[in-house]
Coordinates of N, CA and C in Angstrom, one line a residue:
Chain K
X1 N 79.2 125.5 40.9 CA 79.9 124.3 41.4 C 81.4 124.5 41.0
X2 N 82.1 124.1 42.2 CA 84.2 124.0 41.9 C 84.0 123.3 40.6
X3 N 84.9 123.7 39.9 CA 85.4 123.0 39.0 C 86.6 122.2 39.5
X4 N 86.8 121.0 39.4 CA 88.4 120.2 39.2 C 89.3 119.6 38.7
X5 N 90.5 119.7 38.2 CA 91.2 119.4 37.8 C 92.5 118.1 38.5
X6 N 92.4 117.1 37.8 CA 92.9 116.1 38.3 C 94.1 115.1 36.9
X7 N 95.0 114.7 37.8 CA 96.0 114.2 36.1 C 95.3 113.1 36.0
X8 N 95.2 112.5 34.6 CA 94.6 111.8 34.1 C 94.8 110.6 34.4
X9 N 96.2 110.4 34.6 CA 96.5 109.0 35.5 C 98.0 108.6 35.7
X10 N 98.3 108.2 36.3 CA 99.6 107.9 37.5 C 99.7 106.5 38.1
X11 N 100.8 106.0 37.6 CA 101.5 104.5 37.6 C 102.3 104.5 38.9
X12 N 102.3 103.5 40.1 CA 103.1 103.2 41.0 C 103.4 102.0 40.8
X13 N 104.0 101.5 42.2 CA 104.6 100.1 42.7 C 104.0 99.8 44.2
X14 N 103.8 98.5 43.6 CA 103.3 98.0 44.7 C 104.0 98.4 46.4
X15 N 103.6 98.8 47.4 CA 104.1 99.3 48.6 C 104.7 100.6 48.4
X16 N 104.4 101.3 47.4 CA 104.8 102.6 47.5 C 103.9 103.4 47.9
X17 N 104.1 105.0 48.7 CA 103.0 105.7 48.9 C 102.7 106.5 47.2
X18 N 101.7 106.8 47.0 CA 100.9 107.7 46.1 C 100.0 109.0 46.1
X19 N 100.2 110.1 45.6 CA 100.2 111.1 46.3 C 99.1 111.8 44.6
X20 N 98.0 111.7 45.2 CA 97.2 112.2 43.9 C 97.1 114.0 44.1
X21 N 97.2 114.8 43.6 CA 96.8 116.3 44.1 C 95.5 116.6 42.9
X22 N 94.7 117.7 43.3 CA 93.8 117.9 42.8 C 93.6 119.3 43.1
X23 N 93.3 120.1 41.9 CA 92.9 121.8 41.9 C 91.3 122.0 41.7
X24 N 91.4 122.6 42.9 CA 90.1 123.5 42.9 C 89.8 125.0 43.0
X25 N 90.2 126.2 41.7 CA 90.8 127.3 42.6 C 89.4 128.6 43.1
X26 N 88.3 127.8 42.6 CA 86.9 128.6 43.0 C 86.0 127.8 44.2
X27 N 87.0 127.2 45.0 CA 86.3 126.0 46.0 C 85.8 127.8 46.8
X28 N 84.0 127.4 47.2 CA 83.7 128.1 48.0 C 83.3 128.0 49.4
X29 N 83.2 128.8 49.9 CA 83.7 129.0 52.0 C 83.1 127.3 52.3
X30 N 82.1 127.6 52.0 CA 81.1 126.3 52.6 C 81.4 124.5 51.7
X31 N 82.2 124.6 51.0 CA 82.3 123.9 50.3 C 83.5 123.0 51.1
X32 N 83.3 121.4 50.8 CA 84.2 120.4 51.3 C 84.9 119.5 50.4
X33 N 85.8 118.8 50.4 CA 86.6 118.3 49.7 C 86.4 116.5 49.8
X34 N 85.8 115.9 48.5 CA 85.6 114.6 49.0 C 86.1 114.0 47.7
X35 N 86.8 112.6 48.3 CA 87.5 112.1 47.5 C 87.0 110.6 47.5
X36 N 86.3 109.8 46.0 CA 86.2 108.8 45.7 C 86.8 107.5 45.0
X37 N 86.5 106.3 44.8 CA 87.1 105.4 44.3 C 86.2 104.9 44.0
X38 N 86.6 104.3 42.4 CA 86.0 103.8 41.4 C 86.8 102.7 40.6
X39 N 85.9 101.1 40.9 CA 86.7 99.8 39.9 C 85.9 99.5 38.9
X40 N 86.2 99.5 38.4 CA 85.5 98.9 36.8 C 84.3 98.5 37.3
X41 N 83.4 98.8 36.7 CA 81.7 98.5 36.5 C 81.1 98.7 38.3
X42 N 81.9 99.1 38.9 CA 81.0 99.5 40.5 C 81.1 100.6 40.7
X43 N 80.1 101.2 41.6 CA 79.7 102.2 41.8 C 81.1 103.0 42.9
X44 N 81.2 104.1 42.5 CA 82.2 105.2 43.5 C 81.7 104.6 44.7
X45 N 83.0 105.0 45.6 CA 83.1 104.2 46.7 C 83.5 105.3 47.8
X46 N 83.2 106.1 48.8 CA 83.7 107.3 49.5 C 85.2 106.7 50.1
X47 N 86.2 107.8 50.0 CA 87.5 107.5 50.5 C 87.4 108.0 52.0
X48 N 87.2 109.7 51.5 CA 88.2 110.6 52.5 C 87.2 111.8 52.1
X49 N 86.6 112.7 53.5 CA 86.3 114.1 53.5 C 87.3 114.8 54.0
X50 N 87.3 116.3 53.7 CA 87.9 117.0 54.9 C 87.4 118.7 54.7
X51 N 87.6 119.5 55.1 CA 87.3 120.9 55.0 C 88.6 121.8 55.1
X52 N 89.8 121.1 56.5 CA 91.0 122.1 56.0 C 92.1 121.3 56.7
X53 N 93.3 121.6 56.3 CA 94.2 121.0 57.2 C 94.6 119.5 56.9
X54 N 94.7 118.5 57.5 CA 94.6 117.0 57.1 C 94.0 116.6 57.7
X55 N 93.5 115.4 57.1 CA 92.7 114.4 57.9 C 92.7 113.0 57.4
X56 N 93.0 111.9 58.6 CA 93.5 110.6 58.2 C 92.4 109.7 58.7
X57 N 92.1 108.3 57.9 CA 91.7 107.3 58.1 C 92.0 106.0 57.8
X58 N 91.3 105.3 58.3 CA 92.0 103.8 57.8 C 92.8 103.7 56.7
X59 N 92.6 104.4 55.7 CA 92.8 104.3 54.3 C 93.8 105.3 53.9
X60 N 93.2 106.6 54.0 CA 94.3 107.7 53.3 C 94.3 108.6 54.0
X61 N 94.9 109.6 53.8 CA 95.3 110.8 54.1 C 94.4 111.6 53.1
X62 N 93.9 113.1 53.8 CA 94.2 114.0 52.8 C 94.3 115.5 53.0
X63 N 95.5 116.0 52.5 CA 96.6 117.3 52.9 C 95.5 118.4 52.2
X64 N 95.1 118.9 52.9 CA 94.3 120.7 52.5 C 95.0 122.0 53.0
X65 N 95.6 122.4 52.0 CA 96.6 123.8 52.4 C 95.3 124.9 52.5
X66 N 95.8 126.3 53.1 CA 95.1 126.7 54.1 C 94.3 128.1 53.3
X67 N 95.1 127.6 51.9 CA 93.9 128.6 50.4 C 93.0 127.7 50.0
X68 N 93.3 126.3 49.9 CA 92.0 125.5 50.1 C 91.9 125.6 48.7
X69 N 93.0 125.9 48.0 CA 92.7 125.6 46.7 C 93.0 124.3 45.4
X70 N 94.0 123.4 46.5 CA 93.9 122.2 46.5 C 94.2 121.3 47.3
X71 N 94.3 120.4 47.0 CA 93.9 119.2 47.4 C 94.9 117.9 47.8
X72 N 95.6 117.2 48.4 CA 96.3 116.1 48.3 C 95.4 114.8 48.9
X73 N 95.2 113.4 48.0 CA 94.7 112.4 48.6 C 96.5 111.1 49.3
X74 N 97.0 111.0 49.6 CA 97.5 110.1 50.1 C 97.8 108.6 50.6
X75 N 97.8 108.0 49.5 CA 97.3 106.5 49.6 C 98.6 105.9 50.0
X76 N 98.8 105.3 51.5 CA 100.1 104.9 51.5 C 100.4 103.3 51.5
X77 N 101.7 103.1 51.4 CA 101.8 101.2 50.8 C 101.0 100.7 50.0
X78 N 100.0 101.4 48.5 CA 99.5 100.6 47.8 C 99.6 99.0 47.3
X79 N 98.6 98.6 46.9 CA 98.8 97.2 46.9 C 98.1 97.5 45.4
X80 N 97.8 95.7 44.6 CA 97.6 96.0 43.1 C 96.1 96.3 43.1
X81 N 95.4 95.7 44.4 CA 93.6 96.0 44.7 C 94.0 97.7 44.6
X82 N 94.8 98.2 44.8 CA 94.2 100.4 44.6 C 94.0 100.5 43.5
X83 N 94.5 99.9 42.4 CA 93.9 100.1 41.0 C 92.9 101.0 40.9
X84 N 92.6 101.4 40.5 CA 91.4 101.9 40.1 C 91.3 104.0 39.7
X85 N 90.2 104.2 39.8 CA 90.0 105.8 39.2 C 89.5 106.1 40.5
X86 N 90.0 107.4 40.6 CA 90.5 108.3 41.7 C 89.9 109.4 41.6
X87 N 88.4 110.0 42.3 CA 87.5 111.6 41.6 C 88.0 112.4 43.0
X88 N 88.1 113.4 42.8 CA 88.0 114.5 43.7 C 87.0 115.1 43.5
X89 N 86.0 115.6 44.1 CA 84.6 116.6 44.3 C 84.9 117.8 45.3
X90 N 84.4 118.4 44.9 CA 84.3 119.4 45.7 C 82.3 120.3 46.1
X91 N 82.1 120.3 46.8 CA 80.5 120.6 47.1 C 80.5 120.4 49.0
X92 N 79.3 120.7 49.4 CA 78.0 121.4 48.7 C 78.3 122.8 49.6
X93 N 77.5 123.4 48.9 CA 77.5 124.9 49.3 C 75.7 125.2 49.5
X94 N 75.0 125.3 50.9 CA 73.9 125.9 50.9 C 73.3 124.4 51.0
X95 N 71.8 124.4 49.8 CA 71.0 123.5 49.5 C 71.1 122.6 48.5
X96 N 72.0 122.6 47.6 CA 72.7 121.7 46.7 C 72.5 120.7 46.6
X97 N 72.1 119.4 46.4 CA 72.0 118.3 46.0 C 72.5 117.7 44.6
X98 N 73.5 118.2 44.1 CA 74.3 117.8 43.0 C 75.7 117.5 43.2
X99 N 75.9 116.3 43.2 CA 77.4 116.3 43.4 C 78.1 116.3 42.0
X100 N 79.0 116.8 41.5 CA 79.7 116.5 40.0 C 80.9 116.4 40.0
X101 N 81.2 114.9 39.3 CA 82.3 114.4 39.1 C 83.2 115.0 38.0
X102 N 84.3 114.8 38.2 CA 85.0 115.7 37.1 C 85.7 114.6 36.2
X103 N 87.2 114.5 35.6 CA 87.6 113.5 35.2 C 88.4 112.8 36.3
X104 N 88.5 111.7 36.2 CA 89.2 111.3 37.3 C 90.6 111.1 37.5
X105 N 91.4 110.4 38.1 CA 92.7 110.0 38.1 C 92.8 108.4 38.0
X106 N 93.1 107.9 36.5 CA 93.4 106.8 36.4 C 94.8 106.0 37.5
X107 N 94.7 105.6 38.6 CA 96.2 105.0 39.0 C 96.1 103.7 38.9
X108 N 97.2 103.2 38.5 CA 97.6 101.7 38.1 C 98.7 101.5 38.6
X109 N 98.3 100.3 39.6 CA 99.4 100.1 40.8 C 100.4 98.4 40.0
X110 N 101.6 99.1 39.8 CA 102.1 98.0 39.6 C 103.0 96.9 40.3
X111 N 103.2 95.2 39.6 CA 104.0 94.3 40.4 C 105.2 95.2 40.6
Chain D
X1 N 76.5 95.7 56.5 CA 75.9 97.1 56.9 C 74.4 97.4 55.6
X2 N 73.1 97.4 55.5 CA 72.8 97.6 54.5 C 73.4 98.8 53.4
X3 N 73.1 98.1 52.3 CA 73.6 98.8 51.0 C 72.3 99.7 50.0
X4 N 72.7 100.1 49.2 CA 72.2 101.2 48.3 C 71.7 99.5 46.9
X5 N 70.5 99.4 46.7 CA 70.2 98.4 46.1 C 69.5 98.6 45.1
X6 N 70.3 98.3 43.9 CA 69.7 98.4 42.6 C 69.1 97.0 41.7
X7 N 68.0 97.4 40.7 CA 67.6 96.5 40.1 C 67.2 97.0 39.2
X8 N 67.0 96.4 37.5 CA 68.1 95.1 37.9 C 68.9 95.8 37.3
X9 N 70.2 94.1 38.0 CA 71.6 94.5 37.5 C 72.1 94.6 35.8
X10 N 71.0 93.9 35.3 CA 71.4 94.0 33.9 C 70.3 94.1 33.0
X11 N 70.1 95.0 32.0 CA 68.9 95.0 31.2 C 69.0 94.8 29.8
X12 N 68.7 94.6 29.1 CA 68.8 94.3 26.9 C 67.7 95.2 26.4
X13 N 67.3 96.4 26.2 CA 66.6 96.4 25.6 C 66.5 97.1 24.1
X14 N 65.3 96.9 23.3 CA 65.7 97.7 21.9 C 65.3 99.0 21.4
X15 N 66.0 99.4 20.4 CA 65.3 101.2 20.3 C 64.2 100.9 20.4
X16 N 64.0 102.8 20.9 CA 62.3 102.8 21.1 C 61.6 102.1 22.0
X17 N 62.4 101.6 22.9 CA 61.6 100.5 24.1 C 61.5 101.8 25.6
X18 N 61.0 101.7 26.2 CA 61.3 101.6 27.4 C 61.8 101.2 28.3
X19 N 62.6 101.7 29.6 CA 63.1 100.8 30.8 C 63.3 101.9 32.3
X20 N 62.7 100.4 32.9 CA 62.2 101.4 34.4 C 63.4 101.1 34.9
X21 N 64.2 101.7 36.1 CA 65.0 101.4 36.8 C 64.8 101.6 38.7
X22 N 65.2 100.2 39.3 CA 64.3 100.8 40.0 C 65.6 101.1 41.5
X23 N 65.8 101.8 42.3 CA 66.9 101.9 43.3 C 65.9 102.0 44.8
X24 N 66.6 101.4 45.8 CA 66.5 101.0 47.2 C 67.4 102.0 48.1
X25 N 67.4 103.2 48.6 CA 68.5 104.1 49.6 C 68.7 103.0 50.7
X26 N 69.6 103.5 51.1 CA 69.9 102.7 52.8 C 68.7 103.2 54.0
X27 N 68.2 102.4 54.0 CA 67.4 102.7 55.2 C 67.6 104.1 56.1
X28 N 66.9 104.9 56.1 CA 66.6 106.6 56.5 C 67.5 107.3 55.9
X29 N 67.8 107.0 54.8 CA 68.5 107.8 53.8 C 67.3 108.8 53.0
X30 N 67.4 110.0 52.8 CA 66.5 110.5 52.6 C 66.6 111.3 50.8
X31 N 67.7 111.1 50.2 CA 68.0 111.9 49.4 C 68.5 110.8 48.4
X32 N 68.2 110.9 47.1 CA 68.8 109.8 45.9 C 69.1 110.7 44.9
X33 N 70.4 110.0 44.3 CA 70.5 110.4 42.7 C 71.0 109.6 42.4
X34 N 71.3 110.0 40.7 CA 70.8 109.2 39.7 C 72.3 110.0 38.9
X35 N 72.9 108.9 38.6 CA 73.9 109.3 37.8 C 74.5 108.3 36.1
X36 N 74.5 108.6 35.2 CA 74.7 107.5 34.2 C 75.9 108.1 34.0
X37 N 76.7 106.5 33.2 CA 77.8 106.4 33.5 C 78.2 105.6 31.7
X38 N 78.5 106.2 30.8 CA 78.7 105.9 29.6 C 80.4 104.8 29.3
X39 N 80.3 103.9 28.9 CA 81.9 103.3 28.7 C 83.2 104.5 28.4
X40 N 83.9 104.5 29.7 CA 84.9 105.3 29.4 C 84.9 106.6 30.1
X41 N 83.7 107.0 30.5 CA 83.7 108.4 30.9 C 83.4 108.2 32.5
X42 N 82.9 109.7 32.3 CA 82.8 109.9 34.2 C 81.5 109.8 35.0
X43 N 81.3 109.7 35.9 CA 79.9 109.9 36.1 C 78.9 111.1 35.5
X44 N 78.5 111.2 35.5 CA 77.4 112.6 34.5 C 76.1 112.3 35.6
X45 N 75.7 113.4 36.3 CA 74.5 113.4 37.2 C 73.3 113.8 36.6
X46 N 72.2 113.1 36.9 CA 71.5 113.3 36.0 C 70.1 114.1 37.2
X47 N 69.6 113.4 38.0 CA 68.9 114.2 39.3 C 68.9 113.9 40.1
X48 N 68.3 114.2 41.3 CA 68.2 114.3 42.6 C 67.2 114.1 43.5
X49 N 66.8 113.9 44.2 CA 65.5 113.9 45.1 C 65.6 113.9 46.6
X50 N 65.1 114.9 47.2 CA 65.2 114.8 48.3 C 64.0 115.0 49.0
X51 N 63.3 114.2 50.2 CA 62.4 114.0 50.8 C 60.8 113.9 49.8
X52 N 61.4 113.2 49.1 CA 60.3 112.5 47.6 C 59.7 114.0 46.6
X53 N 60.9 114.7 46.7 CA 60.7 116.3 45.8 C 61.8 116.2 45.1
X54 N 61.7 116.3 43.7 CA 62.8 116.5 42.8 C 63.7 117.6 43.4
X55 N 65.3 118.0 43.5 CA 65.9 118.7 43.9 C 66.6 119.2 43.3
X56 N 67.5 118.8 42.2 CA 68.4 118.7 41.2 C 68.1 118.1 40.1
X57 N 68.6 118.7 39.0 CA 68.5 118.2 37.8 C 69.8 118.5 37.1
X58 N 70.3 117.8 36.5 CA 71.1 118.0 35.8 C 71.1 117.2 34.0
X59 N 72.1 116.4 33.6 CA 71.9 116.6 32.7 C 71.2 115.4 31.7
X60 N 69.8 115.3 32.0 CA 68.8 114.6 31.9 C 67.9 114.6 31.1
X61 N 68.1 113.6 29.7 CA 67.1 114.1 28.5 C 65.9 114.1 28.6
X62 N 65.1 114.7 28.3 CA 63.3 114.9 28.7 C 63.2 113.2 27.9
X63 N 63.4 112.8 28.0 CA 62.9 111.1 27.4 C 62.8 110.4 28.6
X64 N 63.5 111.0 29.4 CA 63.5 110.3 31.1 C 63.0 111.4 32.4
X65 N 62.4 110.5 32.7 CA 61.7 111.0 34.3 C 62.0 110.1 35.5
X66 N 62.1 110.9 36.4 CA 62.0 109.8 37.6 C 61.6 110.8 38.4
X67 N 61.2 109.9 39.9 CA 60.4 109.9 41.0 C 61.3 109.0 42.1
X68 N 60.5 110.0 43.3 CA 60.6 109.2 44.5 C 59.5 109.3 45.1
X69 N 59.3 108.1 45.6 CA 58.4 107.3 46.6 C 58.0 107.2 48.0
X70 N 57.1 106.8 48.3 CA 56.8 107.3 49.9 C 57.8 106.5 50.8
X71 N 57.9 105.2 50.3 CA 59.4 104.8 50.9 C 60.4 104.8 50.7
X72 N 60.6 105.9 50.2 CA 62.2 106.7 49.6 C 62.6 105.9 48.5
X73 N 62.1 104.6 48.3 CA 62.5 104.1 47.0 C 62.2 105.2 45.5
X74 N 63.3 105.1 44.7 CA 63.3 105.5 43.6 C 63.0 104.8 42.3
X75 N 62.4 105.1 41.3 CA 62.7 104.8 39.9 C 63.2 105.9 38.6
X76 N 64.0 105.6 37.6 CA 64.2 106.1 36.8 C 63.5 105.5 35.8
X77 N 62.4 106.2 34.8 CA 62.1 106.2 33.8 C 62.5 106.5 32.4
X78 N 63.0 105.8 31.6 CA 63.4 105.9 30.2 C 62.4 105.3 29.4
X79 N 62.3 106.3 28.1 CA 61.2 106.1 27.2 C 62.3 106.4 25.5
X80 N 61.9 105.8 24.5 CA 62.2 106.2 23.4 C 63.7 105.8 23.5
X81 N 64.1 104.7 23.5 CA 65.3 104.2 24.0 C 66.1 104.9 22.8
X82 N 67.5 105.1 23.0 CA 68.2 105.2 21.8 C 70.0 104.4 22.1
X83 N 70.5 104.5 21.1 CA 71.9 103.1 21.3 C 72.9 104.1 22.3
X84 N 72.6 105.3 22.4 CA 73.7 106.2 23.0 C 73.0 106.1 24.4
X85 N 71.7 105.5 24.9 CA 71.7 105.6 26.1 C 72.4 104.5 26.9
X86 N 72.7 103.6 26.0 CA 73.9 102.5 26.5 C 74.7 102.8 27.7
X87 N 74.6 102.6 28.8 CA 75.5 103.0 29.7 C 75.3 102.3 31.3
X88 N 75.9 102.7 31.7 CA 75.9 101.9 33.1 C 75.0 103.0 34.4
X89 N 74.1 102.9 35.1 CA 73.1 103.9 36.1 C 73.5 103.4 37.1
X90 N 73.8 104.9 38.0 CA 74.1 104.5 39.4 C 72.8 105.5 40.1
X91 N 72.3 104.6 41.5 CA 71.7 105.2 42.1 C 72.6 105.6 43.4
X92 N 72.3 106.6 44.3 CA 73.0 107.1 45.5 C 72.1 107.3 46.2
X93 N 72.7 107.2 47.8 CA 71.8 107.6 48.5 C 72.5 108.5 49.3
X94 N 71.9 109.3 50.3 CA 72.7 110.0 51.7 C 72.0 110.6 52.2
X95 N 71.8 111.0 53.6 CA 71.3 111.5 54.5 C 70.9 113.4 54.2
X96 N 71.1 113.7 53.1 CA 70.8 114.7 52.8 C 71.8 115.9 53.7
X97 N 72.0 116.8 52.9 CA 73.2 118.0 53.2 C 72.0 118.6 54.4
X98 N 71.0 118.8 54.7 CA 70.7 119.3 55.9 C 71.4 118.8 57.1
X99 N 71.5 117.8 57.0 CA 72.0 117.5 58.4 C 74.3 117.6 58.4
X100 N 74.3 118.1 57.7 CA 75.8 118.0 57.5 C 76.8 118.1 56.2
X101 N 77.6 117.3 56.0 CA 78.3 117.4 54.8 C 77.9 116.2 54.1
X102 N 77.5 116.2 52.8 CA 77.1 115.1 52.0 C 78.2 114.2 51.9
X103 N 77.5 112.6 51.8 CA 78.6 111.5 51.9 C 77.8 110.8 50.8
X104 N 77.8 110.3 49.7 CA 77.1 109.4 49.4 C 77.6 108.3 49.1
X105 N 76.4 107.2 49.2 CA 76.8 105.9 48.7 C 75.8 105.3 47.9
X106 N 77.1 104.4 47.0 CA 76.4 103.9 45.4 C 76.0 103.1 45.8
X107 N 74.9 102.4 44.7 CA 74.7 100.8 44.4 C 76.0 100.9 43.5
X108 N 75.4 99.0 42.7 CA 76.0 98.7 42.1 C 75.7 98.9 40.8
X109 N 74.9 99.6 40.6 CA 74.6 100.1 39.2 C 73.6 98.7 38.4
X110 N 72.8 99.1 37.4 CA 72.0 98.7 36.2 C 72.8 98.8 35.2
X111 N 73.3 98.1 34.2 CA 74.4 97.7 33.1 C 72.8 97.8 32.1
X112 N 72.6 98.8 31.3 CA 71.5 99.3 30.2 C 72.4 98.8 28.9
X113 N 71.9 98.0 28.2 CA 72.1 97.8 26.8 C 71.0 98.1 25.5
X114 N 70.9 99.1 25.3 CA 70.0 98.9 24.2 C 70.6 98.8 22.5
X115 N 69.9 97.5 21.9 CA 70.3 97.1 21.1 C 69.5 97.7 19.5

């Protein structure tokens, strides 16, 4: 399984964009890049998949350079609701049924 | 949209007790895990099931067992409680990586207190 590495956590302003990056440098062929959200006492919440290149939705962005060895999530105009912990995953490869969270990214959106 | 439905939300129990936990997938969701979640830390996966066959295991003290059911419902079994199992349990569900790239979705988790 990727291992990943993510900063521990990162302070904005309210209406600012936020730019989490995240390293994966054993991401393998078959493997995808998924990015969660997490608020105090509820369960991860799916943001954003993607496999290569970027890919946008309601919510975020997320920038995949083309070694695929990391990662950008993209949260733009936050508000003080983005609060929260930020995981990047990387999986599955094959038959896998284990997804593993790594540490996350504390962001704390400020007034 | 239905949700991933856990019960219950909050439990008290004392060392050495037992506690069942029981999780609901989203209707034709075929695959659940089971993840505990300790104050402060990160999710930690504990197993997996897919099409009511254990799949995954991870890191899961032999004091707990679980199962899945003919209606995909799940329970996690805990025996021989201890104060470190204190933590918060999430169940997941998803359509299982055969059909594509895994997406999963939480409940709201069981809040475990053993006192």
């Amino acid at each position: 399984l990727a291992k990943t590495t993510q900063p521990i956590s990162m302070d904005s302003y309210e209406g600012q964009e936020v730019n989490i990056t995240c390293s994966h440098n054993n991401i393998a062929t078959n493997d995808y890049i998924t990015w969660y959200q997490q608020f105090p006492s509820q369960g991860p919440r799916f943001i954003i998949q993607g496999y290569k290149t970027k890919v946008t939705n309601e919510v975020a962005s997320l920038f995949i350079p083309a070694d695929r060895k990391s990662s950008t999530l993209s949260l733009p105009r936050v508000s003080l609701s983005d609060t929260a912990v930020y995981y990047c995953l990387v999986g599955f490869s094959g038959s896998a049924r284990q997804l593993t969270f790594g540490s996350g990214t504390q962001l704390t959106v400020l007034p | 949209a239905a949700g991933v439905i856990q019960s219950p939300r909050h439990l008290i129990k004392e060392k050495r007790e037992t506690a069942t936990l029981k999780c609901y997938p989203i209707p034709r969701h075929d695959t659940v895990y089971w993840y505990q979640q300790g104050p402060g830390q990160d999710p930690q996966f504990l197993i997996s099931f897919y099409e009511k066959m254990q799949s995954d295991k991870g890191s899961i003290p032999d004091r707990f067992s679980a199962q899945q059911f003919s209606d995909y419902h799940s329970e996690l079994n805990m025996s021989s409680l201890e104060l470190g199992d204190s933590a918060l349990y999430f169940c997941a569900s998803s359509l299982g990586v055969d059909r594509g790239v895994e997406k999963l979705f939480f409940g709201s988790g069981t809040q475990l207190s053993v006192l």
